[in-house]
CSV table of C-alpha atoms in Angstrom, one decimal:
chain,number,residue,atom,x,y,z
A,284,MET,CA,-146.9,99.3,-52.2
A,285,ASP,CA,-146.5,103.0,-51.4
A,286,VAL,CA,-143.0,104.1,-52.4
A,287,GLU,CA,-142.3,105.7,-49.0
A,288,GLN,CA,-143.4,102.6,-47.2
A,289,LEU,CA,-141.1,100.6,-49.4
A,290,ILE,CA,-138.2,102.9,-48.7
A,291,ARG,CA,-138.7,102.4,-44.9
A,292,THR,CA,-139.2,98.7,-45.0
A,293,ILE,CA,-136.9,97.2,-47.7
A,294,PRO,CA,-133.7,95.6,-46.5
A,295,LYS,CA,-130.6,97.7,-47.2
A,296,ALA,CA,-126.9,97.7,-46.9
A,297,GLU,CA,-125.0,100.9,-46.1
A,298,LEU,CA,-121.5,101.2,-47.7
A,299,HIS,CA,-120.6,104.8,-47.0
A,300,ILE,CA,-120.9,105.7,-43.3
A,301,HIS,CA,-118.1,107.4,-41.3
A,302,ILE,CA,-118.6,106.2,-37.8
A,303,GLU,CA,-117.2,109.4,-36.3
A,304,GLY,CA,-119.7,111.3,-38.5
A,305,SER,CA,-122.6,109.5,-36.7
A,306,LEU,CA,-121.7,111.2,-33.4
A,307,GLU,CA,-124.9,113.0,-32.5
A,308,PRO,CA,-124.6,116.3,-30.5
A,309,GLU,CA,-126.4,114.8,-27.5
A,310,LEU,CA,-123.9,112.0,-27.3
A,311,MET,CA,-121.0,114.3,-28.0
A,312,PHE,CA,-121.9,116.5,-25.0
A,313,GLU,CA,-122.4,113.4,-22.8
A,314,ILE,CA,-119.0,112.0,-23.7
A,315,ALA,CA,-117.4,115.4,-23.3
A,316,LYS,CA,-118.8,115.8,-19.8
A,317,ARG,CA,-117.6,112.4,-18.6
A,318,ASN,CA,-114.1,113.0,-20.1
A,319,GLY,CA,-113.8,116.6,-18.8
A,320,VAL,CA,-113.5,118.0,-22.3
A,321,SER,CA,-114.7,121.5,-23.0
A,322,LEU,CA,-116.6,122.3,-26.2
A,323,ARG,CA,-116.8,125.7,-27.7
A,324,TYR,CA,-120.5,125.4,-28.1
A,325,ARG,CA,-122.7,125.9,-25.0
A,326,SER,CA,-125.6,123.6,-25.9
A,327,VAL,CA,-126.8,121.0,-28.4
A,328,ASP,CA,-128.9,123.6,-30.1
A,329,GLU,CA,-126.0,125.9,-30.6
A,330,LEU,CA,-123.9,123.1,-32.0
A,331,ARG,CA,-126.6,122.1,-34.4
A,332,ARG,CA,-126.9,125.7,-35.6
A,333,ALA,CA,-123.2,125.5,-36.5
A,334,TYR,CA,-123.9,122.8,-39.1
A,335,ASN,CA,-124.3,125.3,-41.9
A,336,PHE,CA,-121.5,124.3,-44.1
A,337,SER,CA,-120.2,126.2,-47.2
A,338,ASP,CA,-118.0,123.3,-48.5
A,339,LEU,CA,-116.3,120.1,-47.5
A,340,GLN,CA,-113.5,121.9,-45.5
A,341,SER,CA,-116.0,123.9,-43.4
A,342,PHE,CA,-117.6,120.6,-42.4
A,343,LEU,CA,-114.3,118.9,-41.7
A,344,ASP,CA,-113.2,121.6,-39.3
A,345,ILE,CA,-116.2,121.0,-37.0
A,346,TYR,CA,-116.1,117.2,-37.6
A,347,TYR,CA,-112.6,116.9,-36.3
A,348,GLU,CA,-113.4,119.1,-33.3
A,349,GLY,CA,-116.4,116.8,-32.5
A,350,ALA,CA,-114.2,113.7,-32.7
A,351,HIS,CA,-111.8,115.2,-30.2
A,352,VAL,CA,-114.1,114.2,-27.3
A,353,LEU,CA,-113.5,110.5,-28.0
A,354,ARG,CA,-110.9,109.3,-25.6
A,355,THR,CA,-111.7,105.8,-24.2
A,356,GLU,CA,-112.8,102.4,-25.5
A,357,ARG,CA,-116.2,103.1,-24.0
A,358,ASP,CA,-116.6,106.3,-26.1
A,359,PHE,CA,-116.0,104.4,-29.3
A,360,TYR,CA,-118.3,101.7,-28.2
A,361,ASP,CA,-121.1,104.1,-27.4
A,362,MET,CA,-120.8,106.0,-30.7
A,363,THR,CA,-120.8,102.8,-32.7
A,364,ALA,CA,-123.6,101.2,-30.8
A,365,ALA,CA,-125.8,104.3,-31.3
A,366,TYR,CA,-125.2,104.2,-35.1
A,367,LEU,CA,-126.0,100.5,-35.3
A,368,ARG,CA,-129.2,100.9,-33.4
A,369,ARG,CA,-130.2,103.7,-35.8
A,370,ALA,CA,-129.2,101.5,-38.8
A,371,GLU,CA,-131.3,98.7,-37.5
A,372,ALA,CA,-134.3,101.0,-37.3
A,373,ASP,CA,-133.9,101.8,-41.0
A,374,ASN,CA,-133.7,98.0,-41.8
A,375,VAL,CA,-130.0,98.2,-42.6
A,376,ARG,CA,-129.0,94.6,-42.6
A,377,HIS,CA,-125.4,95.1,-43.4
A,378,ALA,CA,-123.1,98.1,-42.8
A,379,GLU,CA,-119.5,98.7,-43.9
A,380,MET,CA,-118.3,101.5,-41.6
A,381,PHE,CA,-115.4,103.8,-42.2
A,382,PHE,CA,-113.2,104.8,-39.3
A,383,ASP,CA,-110.4,107.4,-39.2
A,384,PRO,CA,-107.6,106.2,-36.9
A,385,GLN,CA,-105.3,109.1,-37.6
A,386,THR,CA,-107.9,111.5,-36.2
A,387,HIS,CA,-107.4,109.8,-32.9
A,388,THR,CA,-103.8,108.4,-32.9
A,389,ASP,CA,-102.4,111.9,-33.8
A,390,ARG,CA,-103.7,113.1,-30.5
A,391,GLY,CA,-102.3,110.3,-28.5
A,392,ILE,CA,-105.2,107.7,-28.5
A,393,GLU,CA,-103.9,104.2,-29.0
A,394,PHE,CA,-105.0,102.4,-32.2
A,395,ALA,CA,-106.2,99.5,-30.1
A,396,THR,CA,-108.5,101.8,-28.0
A,397,VAL,CA,-110.2,102.9,-31.1
A,398,ILE,CA,-110.7,99.6,-32.8
A,399,ASP,CA,-111.5,97.6,-29.7
A,400,GLY,CA,-114.4,100.0,-28.8
A,401,ILE,CA,-115.8,99.9,-32.3
A,402,TRP,CA,-115.4,96.2,-32.6
A,403,SER,CA,-117.1,95.4,-29.3
A,404,ALA,CA,-120.2,97.3,-30.4
A,405,MET,CA,-120.2,95.5,-33.7
A,406,GLN,CA,-120.3,92.2,-31.9
A,407,ASP,CA,-123.2,93.3,-29.7
A,408,SER,CA,-125.4,94.4,-32.7
A,409,THR,CA,-127.8,92.4,-34.8
A,410,VAL,CA,-126.6,94.4,-37.8
A,411,ASP,CA,-124.0,92.5,-39.8
A,412,SER,CA,-121.0,94.9,-40.2
A,413,ARG,CA,-117.5,95.3,-41.5
A,414,LEU,CA,-114.8,97.9,-40.9
A,415,ILE,CA,-112.9,100.0,-43.5
A,416,LEU,CA,-109.9,101.9,-42.4
A,417,CYS,CA,-109.7,105.3,-44.1
A,418,PHE,CA,-106.5,107.3,-44.6
A,419,LEU,CA,-106.8,111.1,-44.2
A,420,ARG,CA,-105.7,112.4,-47.5
A,421,HIS,CA,-104.7,115.8,-46.2
A,422,LEU,CA,-101.9,114.1,-44.3
A,423,SER,CA,-98.8,112.6,-45.8
A,424,ALA,CA,-98.5,109.2,-47.5
A,425,GLU,CA,-95.9,108.4,-44.8
A,426,SER,CA,-98.5,109.0,-42.1
A,427,ALA,CA,-100.9,106.7,-43.9
A,428,MET,CA,-98.3,104.0,-44.2
A,429,LYS,CA,-97.5,104.2,-40.5
A,430,THR,CA,-101.3,103.9,-39.8
A,431,LEU,CA,-101.5,100.8,-42.1
A,432,GLU,CA,-98.7,99.2,-40.2
A,433,SER,CA,-100.4,99.9,-36.9
A,434,ALA,CA,-103.5,98.2,-38.3
A,435,LEU,CA,-101.9,95.0,-39.5
A,436,PRO,CA,-102.1,93.2,-36.1
A,437,PHE,CA,-105.9,93.8,-36.4
A,438,ARG,CA,-106.3,92.8,-40.0
A,439,ASP,CA,-108.8,90.2,-39.2
A,440,ARG,CA,-111.2,93.0,-38.2
A,441,ILE,CA,-110.6,95.1,-41.2
A,442,VAL,CA,-112.0,94.3,-44.7
A,443,ALA,CA,-110.6,97.2,-46.7
A,444,VAL,CA,-108.8,100.5,-46.8
A,445,GLY,CA,-110.3,103.8,-48.0
A,446,LEU,CA,-109.4,107.4,-48.6
A,447,ASP,CA,-111.3,110.4,-47.2
A,448,SER,CA,-110.9,114.0,-45.9
A,449,SER,CA,-110.1,117.1,-48.0
A,450,GLU,CA,-110.3,116.0,-51.6
A,451,VAL,CA,-109.2,119.0,-53.6
A,452,GLY,CA,-105.4,119.1,-53.9
A,453,ASN,CA,-105.0,115.6,-52.5
A,454,PRO,CA,-105.3,113.3,-55.5
A,455,PRO,CA,-105.5,109.5,-55.1
A,456,SER,CA,-102.1,109.1,-56.8
A,457,LYS,CA,-100.5,110.5,-53.6
A,458,PHE,CA,-101.4,107.2,-51.9
A,459,ALA,CA,-100.6,104.7,-54.6
A,460,GLY,CA,-97.8,103.1,-52.6
A,461,VAL,CA,-99.9,102.7,-49.4
A,462,PHE,CA,-102.7,101.1,-51.3
A,463,ALA,CA,-100.4,98.7,-53.0
A,464,ARG,CA,-99.1,97.6,-49.6
A,465,ALA,CA,-102.6,97.3,-48.3
A,466,ARG,CA,-103.7,95.1,-51.2
A,467,ALA,CA,-100.5,93.0,-50.8
A,468,GLU,CA,-101.7,92.4,-47.2
A,469,GLY,CA,-105.0,91.1,-48.4
A,470,LEU,CA,-107.1,94.2,-47.9
A,471,ARG,CA,-109.6,95.4,-50.4
A,472,ALA,CA,-109.7,99.0,-51.5
A,473,VAL,CA,-112.2,101.9,-52.0
A,474,ALA,CA,-111.7,105.7,-52.2
A,475,HIS,CA,-113.5,108.9,-52.1
A,476,ALA,CA,-113.3,110.6,-55.5
A,477,GLY,CA,-115.3,112.9,-57.7
A,478,GLU,CA,-117.1,114.7,-54.9
A,479,GLU,CA,-115.4,118.1,-54.9
A,480,GLY,CA,-112.5,116.7,-56.8
A,481,PRO,CA,-112.6,116.3,-60.6
A,482,PRO,CA,-113.5,113.2,-62.6
A,483,GLY,CA,-109.8,112.7,-63.1
A,484,TYR,CA,-109.6,111.7,-59.5
A,485,ILE,CA,-112.0,108.8,-60.1
A,486,ARG,CA,-109.7,107.7,-62.9
A,487,GLU,CA,-106.7,107.8,-60.6
A,488,ALA,CA,-108.5,105.8,-58.0
A,489,LEU,CA,-109.4,103.1,-60.5
A,490,ASP,CA,-106.0,103.0,-62.3
A,491,LEU,CA,-103.5,103.7,-59.5
A,492,LEU,CA,-105.2,102.5,-56.3
A,493,HIS,CA,-107.1,99.7,-58.0
A,494,VAL,CA,-110.3,100.3,-56.0
A,495,GLU,CA,-113.4,98.2,-56.2
A,496,ARG,CA,-115.8,101.0,-55.3
A,497,ILE,CA,-115.9,104.8,-55.7
A,498,ASP,CA,-117.2,106.7,-52.7
A,499,HIS,CA,-119.4,109.6,-54.0
A,500,GLY,CA,-118.3,109.7,-57.7
A,501,VAL,CA,-121.1,112.1,-58.7
A,502,ARG,CA,-118.8,114.1,-61.0
A,503,CYS,CA,-118.3,111.2,-63.2
A,504,LEU,CA,-121.0,112.4,-65.5
A,505,GLU,CA,-118.6,115.1,-66.7
A,506,ASP,CA,-116.6,112.5,-68.5
A,507,SER,CA,-118.6,110.2,-70.9
A,508,ALA,CA,-115.7,107.8,-71.4
A,509,LEU,CA,-115.4,107.4,-67.7
A,510,VAL,CA,-119.1,106.7,-67.3
A,511,ALA,CA,-118.8,104.1,-70.0
A,512,GLU,CA,-116.0,102.4,-68.1
A,513,LEU,CA,-117.8,102.5,-64.8
A,514,VAL,CA,-120.9,101.0,-66.4
A,515,ALA,CA,-118.9,98.3,-68.3
A,516,LYS,CA,-116.9,97.3,-65.2
A,517,ARG,CA,-120.0,97.6,-62.9
A,518,ILE,CA,-118.0,99.8,-60.4
A,519,PRO,CA,-120.3,100.7,-57.5
A,520,LEU,CA,-120.7,104.4,-56.6
A,521,THR,CA,-121.7,105.0,-53.0
A,522,VAL,CA,-123.7,108.3,-53.3
A,523,CYS,CA,-124.7,110.4,-50.3
A,524,PRO,CA,-127.4,112.8,-51.4
A,525,LEU,CA,-128.0,114.8,-48.2
A,526,SER,CA,-124.3,115.2,-47.8
A,527,ASN,CA,-124.0,116.4,-51.4
A,528,VAL,CA,-126.5,119.1,-50.9
A,529,LYS,CA,-125.3,120.1,-47.4
A,530,LEU,CA,-121.8,120.5,-48.7
A,531,ARG,CA,-122.9,122.5,-51.8
A,532,VAL,CA,-121.9,119.9,-54.4
A,533,PHE,CA,-125.4,120.4,-55.6
A,534,PRO,CA,-127.4,123.6,-54.9
A,535,SER,CA,-130.5,121.6,-54.0
A,536,MET,CA,-131.8,118.0,-54.1
A,537,LYS,CA,-133.9,118.8,-57.1
A,538,GLN,CA,-130.6,119.4,-59.0
A,539,HIS,CA,-128.9,116.2,-57.8
A,540,ASN,CA,-127.9,113.9,-60.6
A,541,LEU,CA,-128.7,110.5,-58.9
A,542,LYS,CA,-131.6,109.8,-61.3
A,543,GLU,CA,-129.5,110.5,-64.3
A,544,MET,CA,-126.8,108.3,-62.9
A,545,LEU,CA,-129.3,105.4,-62.6
A,546,ALA,CA,-130.6,106.1,-66.1
A,547,ARG,CA,-127.1,105.9,-67.5
A,548,GLY,CA,-126.7,102.4,-66.0
A,549,LEU,CA,-124.3,103.3,-63.2
A,550,ARG,CA,-124.3,101.0,-60.2
A,551,VAL,CA,-125.5,103.6,-57.7
A,552,THR,CA,-126.2,103.1,-54.0
A,553,ILE,CA,-127.7,105.5,-51.4
A,554,ASN,CA,-125.8,106.1,-48.1
A,555,SER,CA,-125.7,108.6,-45.3
A,556,ASP,CA,-122.0,109.6,-45.1
A,557,ASP,CA,-121.9,111.6,-41.9
A,558,PRO,CA,-125.6,111.5,-40.8
A,559,ALA,CA,-125.2,113.4,-37.5
A,560,TYR,CA,-124.0,116.4,-39.5
A,561,PHE,CA,-125.9,116.2,-42.7
A,562,GLY,CA,-129.5,115.7,-41.4
A,563,GLY,CA,-130.3,112.1,-41.9
A,564,TYR,CA,-129.6,108.4,-42.0
A,565,VAL,CA,-130.2,106.0,-44.9
A,566,VAL,CA,-134.0,106.2,-45.0
A,567,ASP,CA,-133.8,110.0,-44.7
A,568,ASN,CA,-131.6,110.0,-47.8
A,569,PHE,CA,-133.9,107.8,-49.8
A,570,LEU,CA,-136.9,109.9,-48.8
A,571,ALA,CA,-135.1,113.2,-49.7
A,572,VAL,CA,-134.3,111.9,-53.2
A,573,HIS,CA,-137.8,110.5,-53.7
A,574,ARG,CA,-139.5,113.7,-52.6
A,575,ALA,CA,-137.3,115.9,-54.8
A,576,LEU,CA,-136.8,113.7,-57.9
A,577,GLY,CA,-139.4,110.9,-57.6
A,578,LEU,CA,-138.1,107.4,-57.3
A,579,SER,CA,-140.2,104.6,-58.8
A,580,GLU,CA,-140.7,101.3,-56.9
A,581,ASP,CA,-138.3,99.7,-59.4
A,582,GLU,CA,-135.6,102.3,-58.8
A,583,VAL,CA,-135.9,101.9,-55.0
A,584,ARG,CA,-135.5,98.1,-55.4
A,585,ARG,CA,-132.6,98.5,-57.7
A,586,LEU,CA,-130.8,100.9,-55.3
A,587,ALA,CA,-131.4,98.4,-52.4
A,588,GLU,CA,-130.2,95.4,-54.6
A,589,ASN,CA,-127.1,97.4,-55.7
A,590,SER,CA,-126.2,98.0,-52.1
A,591,PHE,CA,-126.0,94.3,-51.3
A,592,GLU,CA,-124.3,93.4,-54.6
A,593,ALA,CA,-121.7,96.1,-54.1
A,594,SER,CA,-120.9,95.0,-50.5
A,595,PHE,CA,-117.8,93.1,-49.4
């Protein structure tokens, strides 16, 4: 089979998708209009032109502004339903979606409004899906703990907790107590680490947060002992190639280390991260890697198998 055809048709699981990062500009403007929210961009095209990021923080600034249009349960439903339709088109059979409650509760939106809208869309989709509550690491551990407590009445809808937002200067160790509480409540754990932050952050996430997956993790290759541990323990790494290039983690896709990670025996998966901002969903990420680095049929199958084996 042609490799590109295989990429498009093979069943996949997506394990690293921020649902707020799937909010396409067209839907953002539609929601803003019905909620009476003003955007500083005059058109979809002008907004898309602003997606020229220099680093993670420059992306986050515009990401949080986009999320500001979300106000009602219908808004969260529409956003989630749109992502799940797109995932289905990519033959994503299972999705584990991050959501960022603090982005919304800190501006007065009720936790229930957020999760009810997302959950309703999940029930109406043919894609099997789960929710992972992410804590914003640039905020305090106290804020994260408060968010966890707000989530506990909805724990039957949440499979795990995660850690995202500005990595540099916000090590996983900052949230050790919150993650311990989450695990005690029966929630599983993942964390963003080793994207812009150093390999030591991956080590902290494993040793102090006791995570089962590392989100990104591309900088692990700088520490051979860490690589050996990740391989031995079969810790999955949810890599997001288009995101890594868009945020300048790698200068170009040709310089991405995904093929080397596979060759070293790491349990790599391919994901879309924030697809509305980074230029592509799961199939787009697979194709970008294949066209730049050349994926074999066996590697495509291994990546797809990894995604299901690494899922919750």
